[in-house]
Each structure stands twice: as C-alpha cells, then as structure tokens.
Amino acid sequence: MEYTLFLDTNALLSLGENAFKEKFIIAQKTLEEIENIKVSNSKDGEVKYKARQISRLLDKHDGEYDVVLYSPKIKEIIDSYFLSETPDNIILASAYYYNSNVSEVLVCSDDLNCKFISRNIFGLPTKGVSDINLVKNLDEYLGYKELTLSDEEMSYFYCHTNENIYDCILNEYLIIKKSDGEVVDYRKWDGFEYKAVCEKTVRSTIFGDKIRPKDSYQACAIDSIFSNTMTAITGHAGSGKSLISLISMMSLIENGEYDRVIIMFNPNKAKGAADMGFYCGNATEKALQNSIGSMLTTKFGDRFAVEM
C-alpha cells in the first residue's frame, strides 16, 4: 500500500534536506513551531540552526510538499477524541484529517508521546525517523565513490568529464576500477568537471622525509587536506591516518600556509582502559602522558620534538 509521509516538527528537523527526496505533508502548526524555534531563547543553537535551514529549504522546494491548514474541522477531530488543543494533538489531528479525506499517510515522528497518540488514539500507521525507507536508502557519505566500469563506460566517462554523470557532490572523489578490480584512476568533482587527482609527494623537514600515497585512498586524503578547509579521515589502525595528517600539516606550516597546528583530543579514557591515577604537570604535560602523547611521540621521533 502506498503511503505519503506525514512529518511532525521533530521529524522534519531531524531529516533536514533529506525530507525533500520525496513528497511529504506537514501541518500548519509545524510551520508555526519552526518559526517559534528560530526566535526562542530557550532552544539551543543547534536546534535553532536546523529551524533556519528548514525554513530556507521549505521556501526553496515550495510546491513539493503539502500543508494541512488549521480549520474548525481539525478542532472537531481533537474534541471528538476528548483531547486538549496542544501542538502535538493539532499536528496529529491534521494527519488524521488528511488520511481520511485526501490520501493515506504514514506518520513519522521520534517523539514518544506523539507516536503513542498517533498509533493508539488516532489509529494511524506510525514510524520513527530511522525506520522509514527514505532514511534507510540514504547512502553513507564517505567522501568518495568506488566505481567498476566496463571499457564502454570508461570511454563514455572520459569523453564527458564535464558532466556529473555519477551525481557526486562538490569535492567528492571517484575511484575508478577496471572489471578485474584494479584501480586505474581517481578524480574529483569540482563543480565543473571530474578533475584528475595528482599523487602529491608531501615533504616535511621536521619529519626528515617525504611521503607518497600508497593507494588511491591515501592520494584522495592528501589531496583533500591540501585543498579543503576541513578533512575528516577514518580507517583501521595502521592505515596511515595520523602520519598522513601530521606530515601534511607540517608541510603546510613549513610552506607558510599556516602558522600552527592545534590538536584536539578526548581526555576521557576509552571503555575498559586502565587508569593510572592522577598525572602531574600542566595541561600539555598531562596530555603527553596520555594516548595522544604516545601517538605524537611515535610519529615525531621523541618527546623532546613534540614538546618543541
């Protein structure tokens, strides 16, 4: 059975831009709540930011969603179930009205009370944000896409590098493989074309060495560090995350691109880690006796180099 998603305020804020991947319905009360959140003194900055973003997206995608206007019929529904006229009840009564008079809906909310009332009082099919297919089908963003192309597909790609035929977002990388799994190229979508990524050799005087990427993932990581304001690198132990980051940062400092490195780390112990008690010294000395100090000492050679 086909349902149309009916999003409450909580779900709309959680989904953000992903909500607009298909048609959805909201209540007029949700628009009012979003406006109130934007100017509220009791809401934290993150929620207010989400509300501002949603307002812009609603304006951008005008006509791609339906709004159920508040009317005497909505109030009649609330009264018929002996409910008070709260924002949640108005939103759910709007969903009930749309479900009964227009087309069947699937209510989406992460609010426990809202889900309970939707299911057990209004009898509407209801799911949480993490349960709907819209969210399940979203690909996890990795910063790159891996493609295995046939000779014909590869030929077409290289003849149309100025077309975003693989729907990459800005600065997302493509790792291109042959049918046998061999990596033959890696490119980056810069908004105009799939630009070739060079295997940059990174040099650092402090490390007394130079480094070349060992594979396509390291090549993309190094290119991202040198060309983007912020890069997040993940990977298993020993994959070169810390070494690549530190050498790249020191190279940028030595070349005058930056004047310092600020390293942030979580001082809390990992679950199951042994605690040796209190550490002496100032904040820097304490940090160097922690896991971050061990990592930096290993990469730079000794503790004296780190403290400098």
mmCIF file of C-alpha atoms in Angstrom:
data_model
loop_
_atom_site.group_PDB
_atom_site.id
_atom_site.type_symbol
_atom_site.label_atom_id
_atom_site.label_comp_id
_atom_site.label_asym_id
_atom_site.label_seq_id
_atom_site.Cartn_x
_atom_site.Cartn_y
_atom_site.Cartn_z
ATOM 1 C CA MET A 1 0.000 0.000 0.000
ATOM 2 C CA GLU A 2 1.264 3.463 -0.922
ATOM 3 C CA TYR A 3 1.514 5.966 1.903
ATOM 4 C CA THR A 4 2.521 9.629 1.838
ATOM 5 C CA LEU A 5 4.855 10.659 4.642
ATOM 6 C CA PHE A 6 3.345 12.998 7.228
ATOM 7 C CA LEU A 7 6.198 14.605 9.175
ATOM 8 C CA ASP A 8 5.806 16.222 12.559
ATOM 9 C CA THR A 9 8.115 19.084 13.567
ATOM 10 C CA ASN A 10 10.597 16.737 15.233
ATOM 11 C CA ALA A 11 10.931 14.534 12.129
ATOM 12 C CA LEU A 12 11.224 17.466 9.728
ATOM 13 C CA LEU A 13 14.066 18.997 11.742
ATOM 14 C CA SER A 14 15.831 15.623 12.022
ATOM 15 C CA LEU A 15 15.609 14.811 8.318
ATOM 16 C CA GLY A 16 16.586 18.265 7.068
ATOM 17 C CA GLU A 17 17.303 18.265 3.335
ATOM 18 C CA ASN A 18 16.687 14.505 3.105
ATOM 19 C CA ALA A 19 12.983 15.123 3.734
ATOM 20 C CA PHE A 20 12.703 16.651 0.271
ATOM 21 C CA LYS A 21 13.719 13.489 -1.545
ATOM 22 C CA GLU A 22 10.020 12.698 -1.952
ATOM 23 C CA LYS A 23 6.692 14.434 -1.417
ATOM 24 C CA PHE A 24 5.600 14.818 2.205
ATOM 25 C CA ILE A 25 2.861 16.516 4.242
ATOM 26 C CA ILE A 26 3.141 18.799 7.251
ATOM 27 C CA ALA A 27 0.619 20.654 9.388
ATOM 28 C CA GLN A 28 0.316 24.425 9.585
ATOM 29 C CA LYS A 29 1.199 24.063 13.271
ATOM 30 C CA THR A 30 4.631 22.684 12.255
ATOM 31 C CA LEU A 31 5.345 25.886 10.284
ATOM 32 C CA GLU A 32 4.357 27.920 13.351
ATOM 33 C CA GLU A 33 6.574 25.815 15.625
ATOM 34 C CA ILE A 34 9.572 26.208 13.296
ATOM 35 C CA GLU A 35 9.104 29.979 13.312
ATOM 36 C CA ASN A 36 8.883 29.982 17.121
ATOM 37 C CA ILE A 37 12.047 27.868 17.440
ATOM 38 C CA LYS A 38 14.022 30.352 15.304
ATOM 39 C CA VAL A 39 13.396 33.207 17.787
ATOM 40 C CA SER A 40 13.176 31.199 21.021
ATOM 41 C CA ASN A 41 15.536 32.000 23.879
ATOM 42 C CA SER A 42 15.059 28.550 25.420
ATOM 43 C CA LYS A 43 16.223 26.479 22.432
ATOM 44 C CA ASP A 44 19.901 25.642 21.932
ATOM 45 C CA GLY A 45 21.897 26.915 18.964
ATOM 46 C CA GLU A 46 21.844 23.619 17.058
ATOM 47 C CA VAL A 47 18.036 23.341 17.079
ATOM 48 C CA LYS A 48 17.666 26.991 16.045
ATOM 49 C CA TYR A 49 20.145 26.444 13.212
ATOM 50 C CA LYS A 50 18.129 23.424 11.988
ATOM 51 C CA ALA A 51 14.957 25.516 12.085
ATOM 52 C CA ARG A 52 16.566 28.258 9.969
ATOM 53 C CA GLN A 53 17.822 25.655 7.488
ATOM 54 C CA ILE A 54 14.378 24.056 7.219
ATOM 55 C CA SER A 55 12.781 27.468 6.604
ATOM 56 C CA ARG A 56 15.125 28.068 3.678
ATOM 57 C CA LEU A 57 14.525 24.572 2.304
ATOM 58 C CA LEU A 58 10.750 24.940 2.557
ATOM 59 C CA ASP A 59 10.990 28.136 0.554
ATOM 60 C CA LYS A 60 13.373 26.573 -1.987
ATOM 61 C CA HIS A 61 11.160 23.498 -2.507
ATOM 62 C CA ASP A 62 7.837 25.330 -2.479
ATOM 63 C CA GLY A 63 5.195 23.186 -4.191
ATOM 64 C CA GLU A 64 6.966 19.890 -3.447
ATOM 65 C CA TYR A 65 5.039 19.266 -0.217
ATOM 66 C CA ASP A 66 1.505 19.784 1.124
ATOM 67 C CA VAL A 67 0.480 21.804 4.171
ATOM 68 C CA VAL A 68 -2.704 20.935 6.073
ATOM 69 C CA LEU A 69 -4.202 24.242 7.190
ATOM 70 C CA TYR A 70 -5.773 24.515 10.629
ATOM 71 C CA SER A 71 -9.559 24.700 10.398
ATOM 72 C CA PRO A 72 -12.688 24.118 12.500
ATOM 73 C CA LYS A 73 -12.743 20.545 11.184
ATOM 74 C CA ILE A 74 -9.319 19.902 12.781
ATOM 75 C CA LYS A 75 -10.655 21.233 16.085
ATOM 76 C CA GLU A 76 -13.715 18.984 15.775
ATOM 77 C CA ILE A 77 -11.431 15.956 15.423
ATOM 78 C CA ILE A 78 -9.495 16.944 18.562
ATOM 79 C CA ASP A 79 -12.734 17.465 20.530
ATOM 80 C CA SER A 80 -14.210 14.172 19.329
ATOM 81 C CA TYR A 81 -11.286 12.320 20.936
ATOM 82 C CA PHE A 82 -11.555 14.423 24.126
ATOM 83 C CA LEU A 83 -8.035 15.760 23.694
ATOM 84 C CA SER A 84 -6.649 19.142 24.632
ATOM 85 C CA GLU A 85 -5.618 21.527 21.867
ATOM 86 C CA THR A 86 -1.829 21.081 22.186
ATOM 87 C CA PRO A 87 0.611 21.462 19.265
ATOM 88 C CA ASP A 88 1.154 17.674 19.039
ATOM 89 C CA ASN A 89 -2.582 16.966 19.027
ATOM 90 C CA ILE A 90 -3.204 19.626 16.373
ATOM 91 C CA ILE A 91 -0.481 18.107 14.172
ATOM 92 C CA LEU A 92 -1.835 14.569 14.589
ATOM 93 C CA ALA A 93 -5.438 15.667 14.047
ATOM 94 C CA SER A 94 -4.229 17.286 10.806
ATOM 95 C CA ALA A 95 -2.672 13.962 9.815
ATOM 96 C CA TYR A 96 -5.934 12.169 10.667
ATOM 97 C CA TYR A 97 -7.933 14.660 8.564
ATOM 98 C CA TYR A 98 -5.604 14.247 5.552
ATOM 99 C CA ASN A 99 -5.652 10.462 5.937
ATOM 100 C CA SER A 100 -9.473 10.408 5.979
ATOM 101 C CA ASN A 101 -10.171 12.947 3.238
ATOM 102 C CA VAL A 102 -7.220 13.083 0.825
ATOM 103 C CA SER A 103 -4.924 10.042 0.856
ATOM 104 C CA GLU A 104 -3.462 7.601 3.345
ATOM 105 C CA VAL A 105 -0.456 8.800 5.346
ATOM 106 C CA LEU A 106 2.410 7.316 7.312
ATOM 107 C CA VAL A 107 3.133 9.477 10.335
ATOM 108 C CA CYS A 108 6.837 9.937 11.014
ATOM 109 C CA SER A 109 7.989 11.129 14.430
ATOM 110 C CA ASP A 110 10.671 10.436 17.017
ATOM 111 C CA ASP A 111 8.588 11.936 19.825
ATOM 112 C CA LEU A 112 7.437 9.035 22.040
ATOM 113 C CA ASN A 113 4.200 10.685 23.192
ATOM 114 C CA CYS A 114 3.380 11.771 19.673
ATOM 115 C CA LYS A 115 3.897 8.236 18.349
ATOM 116 C CA PHE A 116 1.733 6.780 21.139
ATOM 117 C CA ILE A 117 -1.174 9.146 20.419
ATOM 118 C CA SER A 118 -0.836 8.641 16.677
ATOM 119 C CA ARG A 119 -0.950 4.835 16.945
ATOM 120 C CA ASN A 120 -3.266 4.231 19.866
ATOM 121 C CA ILE A 121 -5.742 7.114 19.681
ATOM 122 C CA PHE A 122 -5.915 8.171 16.040
ATOM 123 C CA GLY A 123 -5.080 4.686 14.732
ATOM 124 C CA LEU A 124 -2.582 5.973 12.170
ATOM 125 C CA PRO A 125 0.379 3.927 10.847
ATOM 126 C CA THR A 126 3.414 5.438 12.554
ATOM 127 C CA LYS A 127 7.177 5.006 12.399
ATOM 128 C CA GLY A 128 10.310 6.689 13.710
ATOM 129 C CA VAL A 129 12.737 8.584 11.512
ATOM 130 C CA SER A 130 15.216 5.682 11.492
ATOM 131 C CA ASP A 131 12.515 3.218 10.420
ATOM 132 C CA ILE A 132 11.302 4.793 7.195
ATOM 133 C CA ASN A 133 12.711 3.724 3.840
ATOM 134 C CA LEU A 134 13.603 7.294 2.956
ATOM 135 C CA VAL A 135 16.337 7.209 5.594
ATOM 136 C CA LYS A 136 17.334 3.577 5.175
ATOM 137 C CA ASN A 137 18.029 4.103 1.481
ATOM 138 C CA LEU A 138 20.378 7.022 2.039
ATOM 139 C CA ASP A 139 23.960 6.143 1.253
ATOM 140 C CA GLU A 140 26.504 6.881 3.948
ATOM 141 C CA TYR A 141 28.717 9.713 2.759
ATOM 142 C CA LEU A 142 32.355 8.571 2.648
ATOM 143 C CA GLY A 143 33.882 11.431 0.657
ATOM 144 C CA TYR A 144 34.415 9.121 -2.311
ATOM 145 C CA LYS A 145 32.612 6.678 -4.574
ATOM 146 C CA GLU A 146 34.113 3.491 -5.981
ATOM 147 C CA LEU A 147 33.080 2.513 -9.496
ATOM 148 C CA THR A 148 33.862 -0.538 -11.600
ATOM 149 C CA LEU A 149 33.485 0.475 -15.248
ATOM 150 C CA SER A 150 33.472 -1.515 -18.465
ATOM 151 C CA ASP A 151 35.559 -0.334 -21.405
ATOM 152 C CA GLU A 152 32.499 1.301 -22.962
ATOM 153 C CA GLU A 153 31.522 3.048 -19.720
ATOM 154 C CA MET A 154 35.082 4.241 -19.196
ATOM 155 C CA SER A 155 35.249 5.601 -22.733
ATOM 156 C CA TYR A 156 31.980 7.473 -22.226
ATOM 157 C CA PHE A 157 33.168 8.866 -18.882
ATOM 158 C CA TYR A 158 36.423 10.293 -20.274
ATOM 159 C CA CYS A 159 34.518 11.895 -23.151
ATOM 160 C CA HIS A 160 32.083 13.566 -20.728
ATOM 161 C CA THR A 161 34.189 14.557 -17.706
ATOM 162 C CA ASN A 162 32.378 17.903 -17.591
ATOM 163 C CA GLU A 163 29.074 16.136 -16.851
ATOM 164 C CA ASN A 164 28.268 14.980 -13.319
ATOM 165 C CA ILE A 165 27.014 11.607 -14.538
ATOM 166 C CA TYR A 166 27.676 9.867 -11.205
ATOM 167 C CA ASP A 167 25.933 12.510 -9.061
ATOM 168 C CA CYS A 168 28.951 13.423 -6.949
ATOM 169 C CA ILE A 169 28.644 16.372 -4.610
ATOM 170 C CA LEU A 170 31.233 19.159 -4.641
ATOM 171 C CA ASN A 171 34.765 17.853 -3.920
ATOM 172 C CA GLU A 172 33.638 14.224 -3.759
ATOM 173 C CA TYR A 173 36.125 11.750 -5.227
ATOM 174 C CA LEU A 174 35.631 8.964 -7.755
ATOM 175 C CA ILE A 175 37.855 5.893 -7.507
ATOM 176 C CA ILE A 176 37.615 4.168 -10.893
ATOM 177 C CA LYS A 177 38.359 0.462 -11.274
ATOM 178 C CA LYS A 178 38.539 -1.939 -14.178
ATOM 179 C CA SER A 179 36.426 -5.085 -14.221
ATOM 180 C CA ASP A 180 39.289 -7.023 -12.598
ATOM 181 C CA GLY A 181 39.291 -4.651 -9.610
ATOM 182 C CA GLU A 182 42.479 -2.746 -10.493
ATOM 183 C CA VAL A 183 42.307 0.978 -9.731
ATOM 184 C CA VAL A 184 43.053 2.905 -12.921
ATOM 185 C CA ASP A 185 42.209 6.483 -11.976
ATOM 186 C CA TYR A 186 40.802 8.759 -9.324
ATOM 187 C CA ARG A 187 39.014 12.026 -9.975
ATOM 188 C CA LYS A 188 37.345 14.807 -8.017
ATOM 189 C CA TRP A 189 34.179 16.651 -8.981
ATOM 190 C CA ASP A 190 34.950 20.384 -8.595
ATOM 191 C CA GLY A 191 31.542 21.619 -9.676
ATOM 192 C CA PHE A 192 32.521 21.892 -13.331
ATOM 193 C CA GLU A 193 34.341 18.693 -14.231
ATOM 194 C CA TYR A 194 35.848 15.490 -12.875
ATOM 195 C CA LYS A 195 39.348 16.788 -12.262
ATOM 196 C CA ALA A 196 42.357 14.466 -12.165
ATOM 197 C CA VAL A 197 43.899 13.966 -8.710
ATOM 198 C CA CYS A 198 47.703 14.012 -8.729
ATOM 199 C CA GLU A 199 49.716 11.703 -6.483
ATOM 200 C CA LYS A 200 51.198 14.519 -4.477
ATOM 201 C CA THR A 201 54.548 13.892 -2.751
ATOM 202 C CA VAL A 202 54.471 15.528 0.669
ATOM 203 C CA ARG A 203 57.760 16.763 2.132
ATOM 204 C CA SER A 204 58.453 17.839 5.703
ATOM 205 C CA THR A 205 61.784 18.965 7.164
ATOM 206 C CA ILE A 206 60.725 18.126 10.725
ATOM 207 C CA PHE A 207 59.915 14.556 9.771
ATOM 208 C CA GLY A 208 63.103 14.416 7.725
ATOM 209 C CA ASP A 209 61.349 12.512 4.994
ATOM 210 C CA LYS A 210 58.854 12.691 2.194
ATOM 211 C CA ILE A 211 55.780 10.593 1.708
ATOM 212 C CA ARG A 212 53.943 9.369 -1.358
ATOM 213 C CA PRO A 213 50.444 7.891 -1.135
ATOM 214 C CA LYS A 214 50.452 4.106 -1.146
ATOM 215 C CA ASP A 215 46.978 3.770 -2.649
ATOM 216 C CA SER A 216 44.076 5.730 -4.087
ATOM 217 C CA TYR A 217 42.510 6.353 -0.663
ATOM 218 C CA GLN A 218 45.673 7.980 0.690
ATOM 219 C CA ALA A 219 46.016 10.030 -2.511
ATOM 220 C CA CYS A 220 42.482 11.360 -2.094
ATOM 221 C CA ALA A 221 43.052 12.050 1.616
ATOM 222 C CA ILE A 222 46.231 14.054 0.944
ATOM 223 C CA ASP A 223 44.574 15.988 -1.871
ATOM 224 C CA SER A 224 41.644 16.800 0.421
ATOM 225 C CA ILE A 225 43.926 18.053 3.219
ATOM 226 C CA PHE A 226 45.735 20.371 0.831
ATOM 227 C CA SER A 227 42.638 21.646 -0.967
ATOM 228 C CA ASN A 228 39.855 21.774 1.651
ATOM 229 C CA THR A 229 39.373 23.746 4.839
ATOM 230 C CA MET A 230 38.449 20.632 6.809
ATOM 231 C CA THR A 231 39.061 16.944 6.180
ATOM 232 C CA ALA A 232 37.935 14.001 8.319
ATOM 233 C CA ILE A 233 39.874 10.757 7.831
ATOM 234 C CA THR A 234 38.741 7.368 9.131
ATOM 235 C CA GLY A 235 40.240 3.920 8.752
ATOM 236 C CA HIS A 236 41.561 0.906 10.584
ATOM 237 C CA ALA A 237 44.720 1.001 12.711
ATOM 238 C CA GLY A 238 47.901 1.288 10.670
ATOM 239 C CA SER A 239 46.237 2.706 7.559
ATOM 240 C CA GLY A 240 48.244 5.937 7.772
ATOM 241 C CA LYS A 241 45.633 8.346 9.120
ATOM 242 C CA SER A 242 47.840 10.049 11.710
ATOM 243 C CA LEU A 243 51.075 10.003 9.684
ATOM 244 C CA ILE A 244 49.440 11.461 6.563
ATOM 245 C CA SER A 245 47.687 14.155 8.600
ATOM 246 C CA LEU A 246 50.787 15.189 10.573
ATOM 247 C CA ILE A 247 53.199 15.260 7.628
ATOM 248 C CA SER A 248 50.679 17.201 5.546
ATOM 249 C CA MET A 249 50.116 19.702 8.357
ATOM 250 C CA MET A 250 53.826 20.223 8.984
ATOM 251 C CA SER A 251 54.411 20.639 5.247
ATOM 252 C CA LEU A 252 51.732 23.339 5.110
ATOM 253 C CA ILE A 253 53.309 25.129 8.078
ATOM 254 C CA GLU A 254 56.798 24.955 6.592
ATOM 255 C CA ASN A 255 55.464 26.377 3.322
ATOM 256 C CA GLY A 256 53.849 29.304 5.143
ATOM 257 C CA GLU A 257 50.238 28.233 4.577
ATOM 258 C CA TYR A 258 49.567 28.042 8.327
ATOM 259 C CA ASP A 259 51.445 29.139 11.420
ATOM 260 C CA ARG A 260 50.435 26.474 13.935
ATOM 261 C CA VAL A 261 48.758 23.134 14.499
ATOM 262 C CA ILE A 262 46.000 22.805 17.084
ATOM 263 C CA ILE A 263 45.362 19.206 18.134
ATOM 264 C CA MET A 264 42.137 18.364 19.949
ATOM 265 C CA PHE A 265 41.590 15.061 21.680
ATOM 266 C CA ASN A 266 39.160 13.453 24.082
ATOM 267 C CA PRO A 267 40.768 13.197 27.535
ATOM 268 C CA ASN A 268 38.230 10.614 28.707
ATOM 269 C CA LYS A 269 39.501 7.081 28.977
ATOM 270 C CA ALA A 270 38.229 4.544 26.492
ATOM 271 C CA LYS A 271 35.934 1.911 27.946
ATOM 272 C CA GLY A 272 37.979 -0.809 29.644
ATOM 273 C CA ALA A 273 41.232 1.219 29.655
ATOM 274 C CA ALA A 274 43.314 1.105 32.836
ATOM 275 C CA ASP A 275 43.562 4.336 34.816
ATOM 276 C CA MET A 276 46.996 5.057 36.296
ATOM 277 C CA GLY A 277 45.698 7.754 38.647
ATOM 278 C CA PHE A 278 46.377 11.486 38.524
ATOM 279 C CA TYR A 279 49.100 12.844 36.224
ATOM 280 C CA CYS A 280 51.452 15.588 37.334
ATOM 281 C CA GLY A 281 52.253 18.739 35.372
ATOM 282 C CA ASN A 282 50.319 21.293 33.359
ATOM 283 C CA ALA A 283 47.651 20.533 30.713
ATOM 284 C CA THR A 284 50.236 19.915 27.948
ATOM 285 C CA GLU A 285 52.347 17.614 30.119
ATOM 286 C CA LYS A 286 49.258 15.688 31.179
ATOM 287 C CA ALA A 287 48.204 15.292 27.543
ATOM 288 C CA LEU A 288 51.633 13.965 26.566
ATOM 289 C CA GLN A 289 51.275 11.234 29.184
ATOM 290 C CA ASN A 290 48.012 10.173 27.557
ATOM 291 C CA SER A 291 47.351 8.242 24.329
ATOM 292 C CA ILE A 292 47.689 11.395 22.212
ATOM 293 C CA GLY A 293 51.207 11.900 23.614
ATOM 294 C CA SER A 294 52.197 8.334 22.735
ATOM 295 C CA MET A 295 50.949 8.783 19.170
ATOM 296 C CA LEU A 296 52.746 12.118 18.647
ATOM 297 C CA THR A 297 55.974 10.840 20.197
ATOM 298 C CA THR A 298 55.914 7.824 17.877
ATOM 299 C CA LYS A 299 55.371 9.973 14.780
ATOM 300 C CA PHE A 300 57.824 12.777 15.637
ATOM 301 C CA GLY A 301 60.546 10.500 16.971
ATOM 302 C CA ASP A 302 60.836 11.534 20.616
ATOM 303 C CA ARG A 303 59.100 13.556 23.301
ATOM 304 C CA PHE A 304 61.538 16.452 23.013
ATOM 305 C CA ALA A 305 60.456 17.048 19.400
ATOM 306 C CA VAL A 306 56.811 17.025 20.448
ATOM 307 C CA GLU A 307 57.337 19.486 23.302
ATOM 308 C CA MET A 308 59.151 21.878 20.983
#
